[in-house]
Structures are given as structure tokens and as C-alpha cells.
mmCIF file of C-alpha atoms and ligand atoms in Angstrom:
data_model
loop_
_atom_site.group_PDB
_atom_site.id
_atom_site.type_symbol
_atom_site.label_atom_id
_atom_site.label_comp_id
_atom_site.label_asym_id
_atom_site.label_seq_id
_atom_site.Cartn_x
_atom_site.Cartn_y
_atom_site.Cartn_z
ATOM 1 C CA UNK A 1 -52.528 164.962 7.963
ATOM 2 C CA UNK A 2 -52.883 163.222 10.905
ATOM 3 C CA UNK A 3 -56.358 163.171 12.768
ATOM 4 C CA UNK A 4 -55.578 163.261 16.360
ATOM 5 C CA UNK A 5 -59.359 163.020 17.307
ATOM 6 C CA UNK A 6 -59.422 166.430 19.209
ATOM 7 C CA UNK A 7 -60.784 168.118 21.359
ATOM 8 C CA UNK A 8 -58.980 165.446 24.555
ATOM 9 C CA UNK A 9 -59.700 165.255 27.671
ATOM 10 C CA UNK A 10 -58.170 164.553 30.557
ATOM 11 C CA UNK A 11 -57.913 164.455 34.793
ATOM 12 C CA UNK A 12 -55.777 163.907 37.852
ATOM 13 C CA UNK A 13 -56.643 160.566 39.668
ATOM 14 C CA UNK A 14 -59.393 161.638 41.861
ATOM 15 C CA UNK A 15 -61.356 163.327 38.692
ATOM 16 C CA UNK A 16 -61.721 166.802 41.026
ATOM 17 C CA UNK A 17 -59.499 168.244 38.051
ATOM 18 C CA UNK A 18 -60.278 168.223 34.176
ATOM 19 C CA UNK A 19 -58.352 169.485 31.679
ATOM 20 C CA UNK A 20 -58.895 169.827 27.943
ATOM 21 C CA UNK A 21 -56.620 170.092 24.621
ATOM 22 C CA UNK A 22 -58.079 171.193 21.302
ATOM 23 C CA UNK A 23 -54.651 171.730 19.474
ATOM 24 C CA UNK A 24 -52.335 169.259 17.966
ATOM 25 C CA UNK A 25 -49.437 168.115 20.156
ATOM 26 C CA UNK A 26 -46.258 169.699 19.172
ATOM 27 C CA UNK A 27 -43.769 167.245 20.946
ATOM 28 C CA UNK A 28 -43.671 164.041 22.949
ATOM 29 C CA UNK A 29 -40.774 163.942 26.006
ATOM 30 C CA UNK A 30 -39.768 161.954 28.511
ATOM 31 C CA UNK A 31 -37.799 163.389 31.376
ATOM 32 C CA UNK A 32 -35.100 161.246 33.257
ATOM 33 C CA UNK A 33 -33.900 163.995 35.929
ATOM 34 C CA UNK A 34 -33.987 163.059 39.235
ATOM 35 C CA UNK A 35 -36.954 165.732 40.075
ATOM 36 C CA UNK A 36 -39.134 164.263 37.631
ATOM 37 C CA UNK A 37 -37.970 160.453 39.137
ATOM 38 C CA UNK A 38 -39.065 161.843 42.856
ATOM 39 C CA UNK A 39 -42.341 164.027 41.457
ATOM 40 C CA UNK A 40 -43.757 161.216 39.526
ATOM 41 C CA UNK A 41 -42.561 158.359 41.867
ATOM 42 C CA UNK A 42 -41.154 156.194 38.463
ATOM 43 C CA UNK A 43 -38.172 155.979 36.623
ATOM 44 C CA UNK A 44 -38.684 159.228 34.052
ATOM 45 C CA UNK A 45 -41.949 161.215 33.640
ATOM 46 C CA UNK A 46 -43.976 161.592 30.559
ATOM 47 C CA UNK A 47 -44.829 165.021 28.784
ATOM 48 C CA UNK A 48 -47.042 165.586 26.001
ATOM 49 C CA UNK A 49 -46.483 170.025 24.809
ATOM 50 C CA UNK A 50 -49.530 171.635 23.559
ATOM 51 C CA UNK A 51 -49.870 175.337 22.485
ATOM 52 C CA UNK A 52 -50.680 177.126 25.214
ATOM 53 C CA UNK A 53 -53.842 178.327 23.496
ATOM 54 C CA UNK A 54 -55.289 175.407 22.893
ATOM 55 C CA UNK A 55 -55.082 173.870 27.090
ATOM 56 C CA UNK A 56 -57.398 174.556 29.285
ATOM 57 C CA UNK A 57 -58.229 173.663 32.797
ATOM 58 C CA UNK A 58 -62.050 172.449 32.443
ATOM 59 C CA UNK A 59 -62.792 172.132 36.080
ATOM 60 C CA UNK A 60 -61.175 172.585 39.616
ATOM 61 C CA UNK A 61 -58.895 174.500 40.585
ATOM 62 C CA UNK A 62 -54.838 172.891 40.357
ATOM 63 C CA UNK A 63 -52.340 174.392 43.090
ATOM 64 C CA UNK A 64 -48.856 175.221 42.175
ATOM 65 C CA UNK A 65 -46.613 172.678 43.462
ATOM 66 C CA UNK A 66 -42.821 171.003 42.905
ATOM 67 C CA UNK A 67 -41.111 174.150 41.912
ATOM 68 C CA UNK A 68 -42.753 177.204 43.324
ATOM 69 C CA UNK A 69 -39.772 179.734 40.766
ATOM 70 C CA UNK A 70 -40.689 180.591 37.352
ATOM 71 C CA UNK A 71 -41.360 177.048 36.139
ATOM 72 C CA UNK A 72 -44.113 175.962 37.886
ATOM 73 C CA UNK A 73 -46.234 172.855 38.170
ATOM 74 C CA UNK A 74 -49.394 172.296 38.662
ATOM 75 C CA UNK A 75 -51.524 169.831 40.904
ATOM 76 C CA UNK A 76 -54.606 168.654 42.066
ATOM 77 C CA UNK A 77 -55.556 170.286 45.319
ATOM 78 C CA UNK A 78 -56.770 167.064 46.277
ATOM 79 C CA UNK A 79 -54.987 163.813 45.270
ATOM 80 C CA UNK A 80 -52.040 165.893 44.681
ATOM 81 C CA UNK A 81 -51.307 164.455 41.361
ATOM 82 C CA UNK A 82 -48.647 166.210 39.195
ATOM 83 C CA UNK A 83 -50.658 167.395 35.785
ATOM 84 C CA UNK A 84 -49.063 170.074 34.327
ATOM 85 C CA UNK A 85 -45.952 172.500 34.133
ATOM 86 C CA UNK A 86 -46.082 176.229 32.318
ATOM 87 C CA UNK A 87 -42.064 176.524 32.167
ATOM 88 C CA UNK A 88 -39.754 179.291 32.764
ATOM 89 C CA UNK A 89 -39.844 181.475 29.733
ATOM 90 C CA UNK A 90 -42.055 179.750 27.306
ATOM 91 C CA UNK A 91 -45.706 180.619 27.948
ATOM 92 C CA UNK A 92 -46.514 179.502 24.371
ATOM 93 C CA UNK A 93 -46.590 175.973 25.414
ATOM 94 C CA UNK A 94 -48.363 173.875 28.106
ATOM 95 C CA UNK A 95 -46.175 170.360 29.368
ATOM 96 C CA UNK A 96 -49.390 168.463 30.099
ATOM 97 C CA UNK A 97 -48.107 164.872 31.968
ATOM 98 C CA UNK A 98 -49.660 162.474 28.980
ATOM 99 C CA UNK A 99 -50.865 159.835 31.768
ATOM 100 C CA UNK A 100 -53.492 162.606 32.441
ATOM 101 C CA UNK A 101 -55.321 162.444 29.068
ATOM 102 C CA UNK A 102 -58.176 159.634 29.038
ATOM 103 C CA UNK A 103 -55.725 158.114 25.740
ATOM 104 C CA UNK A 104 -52.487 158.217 26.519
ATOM 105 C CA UNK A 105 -51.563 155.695 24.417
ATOM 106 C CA UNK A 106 -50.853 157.041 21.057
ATOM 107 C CA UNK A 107 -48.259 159.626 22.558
ATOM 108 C CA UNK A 108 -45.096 157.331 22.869
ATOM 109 C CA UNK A 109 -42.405 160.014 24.038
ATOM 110 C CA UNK A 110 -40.244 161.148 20.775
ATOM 111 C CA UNK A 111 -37.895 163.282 22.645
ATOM 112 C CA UNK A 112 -36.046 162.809 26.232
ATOM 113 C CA UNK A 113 -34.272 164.508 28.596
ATOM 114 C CA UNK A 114 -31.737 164.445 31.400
ATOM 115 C CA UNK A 115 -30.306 161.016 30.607
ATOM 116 C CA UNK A 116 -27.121 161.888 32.448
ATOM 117 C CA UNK A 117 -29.768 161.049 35.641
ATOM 118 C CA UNK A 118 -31.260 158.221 33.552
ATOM 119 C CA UNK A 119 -31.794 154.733 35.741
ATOM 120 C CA UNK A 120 -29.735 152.595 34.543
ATOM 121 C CA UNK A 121 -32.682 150.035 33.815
ATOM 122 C CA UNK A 122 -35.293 153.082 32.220
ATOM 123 C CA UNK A 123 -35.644 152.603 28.530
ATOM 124 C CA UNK A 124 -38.381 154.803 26.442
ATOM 125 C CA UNK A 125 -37.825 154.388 22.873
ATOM 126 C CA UNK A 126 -37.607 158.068 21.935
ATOM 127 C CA UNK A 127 -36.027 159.025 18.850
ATOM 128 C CA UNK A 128 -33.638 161.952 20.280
ATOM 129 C CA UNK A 129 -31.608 161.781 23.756
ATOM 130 C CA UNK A 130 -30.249 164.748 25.401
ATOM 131 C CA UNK A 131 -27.861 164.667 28.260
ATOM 132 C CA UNK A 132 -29.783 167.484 30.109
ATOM 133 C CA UNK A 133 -32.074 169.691 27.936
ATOM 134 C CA UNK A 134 -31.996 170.457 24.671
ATOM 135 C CA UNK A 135 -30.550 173.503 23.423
ATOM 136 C CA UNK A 136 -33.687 176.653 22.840
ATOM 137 C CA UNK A 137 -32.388 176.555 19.038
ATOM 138 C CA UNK A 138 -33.145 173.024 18.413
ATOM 139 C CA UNK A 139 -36.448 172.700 19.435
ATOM 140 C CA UNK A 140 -37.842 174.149 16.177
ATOM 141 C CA UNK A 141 -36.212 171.127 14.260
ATOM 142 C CA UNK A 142 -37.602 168.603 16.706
ATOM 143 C CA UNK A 143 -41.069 169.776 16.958
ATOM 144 C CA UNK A 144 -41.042 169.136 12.636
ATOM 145 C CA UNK A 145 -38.899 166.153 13.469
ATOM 146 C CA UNK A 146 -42.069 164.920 15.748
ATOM 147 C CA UNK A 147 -45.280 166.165 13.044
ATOM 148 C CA UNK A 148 -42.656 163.920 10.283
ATOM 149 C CA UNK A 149 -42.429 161.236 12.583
ATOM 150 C CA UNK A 150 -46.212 160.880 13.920
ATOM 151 C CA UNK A 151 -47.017 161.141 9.796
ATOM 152 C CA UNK A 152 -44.571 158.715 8.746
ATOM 153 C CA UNK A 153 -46.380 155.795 10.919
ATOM 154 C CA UNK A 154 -49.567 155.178 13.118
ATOM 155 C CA UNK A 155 -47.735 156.034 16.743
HETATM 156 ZN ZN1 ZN B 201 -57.342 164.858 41.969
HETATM 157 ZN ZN1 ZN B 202 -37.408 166.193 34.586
#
């Protein structure tokens, strides 16, 4: 098994906001949709999904911002930066944005999405490409896709 080194930690730019993970990730994304491009000012945004049990928001207090529906995502009240989303539907994960976490580096995205939006210039190197999301059924296979894949090689 892999030793990921947990717990993390992790904050928004200013440091007012801390978060923590003491579970395994379950999947690395990158998102190409054109939300993502504006929210995170770049060409696709980074995700990194932890069990929802195993996130927690250390210190502060992040404001909901982006969409305010049933997905919502979460910022720092006071440098604004985009840290997390709890999405529509599946409150068993947590989409923590991996730039947040003090290492980022070992989280090199395995899955991405919305590459019908892609920039024509935005590479990532993930494994799987999906024109929008990925259909609910598949992400079983690609969460034991990603614990194969993070065994199979020091990523
Ligand atoms: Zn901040
Ligand atoms: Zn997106």
C-alpha cells in the first residue's frame, strides 16, 4: 500500500483558512469547463476527492461562493480563494482544489472533465477524458482505476 503521509494540510492564500485530510484520496480530476476556467482564472482547475469523513475545515470560517444551488463551493472570506466544492448529491465526498494542500505535487490529475470546453492549448496528462462528466456508474471503476494506478508507480 501506498503511504500517502497523512494527516495533510492545507490553506487558501492568505492562511485565514486551514483545512485538513486524514483519509486517502479516492480520485485525482482536472476540470476543463468554462466555470472552472473563469473560477480558477487558468486553463482547467485541479481537484483532489476525499471521503467526506476524513476533511475538515481546521480554522476560519469559508463562505459559499460560485454556485450558490446544491453544488456549492467554498471560499475564503477573505482572499476569496476557491478551496473546496461539496457537490450536488454526493455528500460522501469532499472536491478539495489540490493547489490548497501544502504538497500538491504528488496528486497529478488521473481523471478530467469537460474537454468539449477544453483550451485548445491545456494539456494535463490524465489517464481518462470525458467530454462533460462522467457517467454516476463509472466512477466506482475509476476510483480502483486511480488506487491501481497511484500503486503501480511513485505519482
Ligand atoms: Zn484566505
Ligand atoms: Zn469544471
Amino acid at each position: 500500500m501506498r503511504d500517502w503521509k497523512l494527516p495533510w494540510q492545507g490553506a487558501c492564500r492568505c492562511g485565514q483558512v486551514r483545512v485538513g485530510v486524514s483519509a486517502p484520496p479516492m480520485v485525482t480530476m482536472a476540470c476543463h469547463c468554462t466555470g472552472c476556467q473563469r473560477m480558477s482564472a487558468s486553463a482547467f482547475s485541479l481537484s483532489v476527492a476525499i471521503p467526506a469523513d476524513g476533511f475538515a475545515v481546521l480554522q476560519g470560517e469559508p463562505v459559499i461562493g460560485g454556485l450558490h444551488g446544491p453544488t456549492r463551493h467554498f471560499f475564503c472570506p477573505h482572499c476569496m480563494t476557491w478551496m473546496f466544492t461539496r457537490p450536488e448529491g454526493m455528500d460522501w465526498f469532499v472536491n478539495l482544489r489540490t493547489t490548497m494542500l501544502d504538497h500538491p505535487g504528488r496528486l497529478a490529475p488521473f481523471v478530467e472533465t469537460y474537454t468539449s470546453e477544453k483550451l485548445p492549448f491545456a494539456q494535463t496528462g490524465a489517464m481518462h477524458s470525458f467530454p462533460t462528466l462522467p457517467p454516476l456508474e463509472a466512477w466506482e471503476g475509476l476510483i480502483q482505476d486511480y488506487a491501481a494506478w497511484v500503486e503501480s508507480a511513485e505519482r
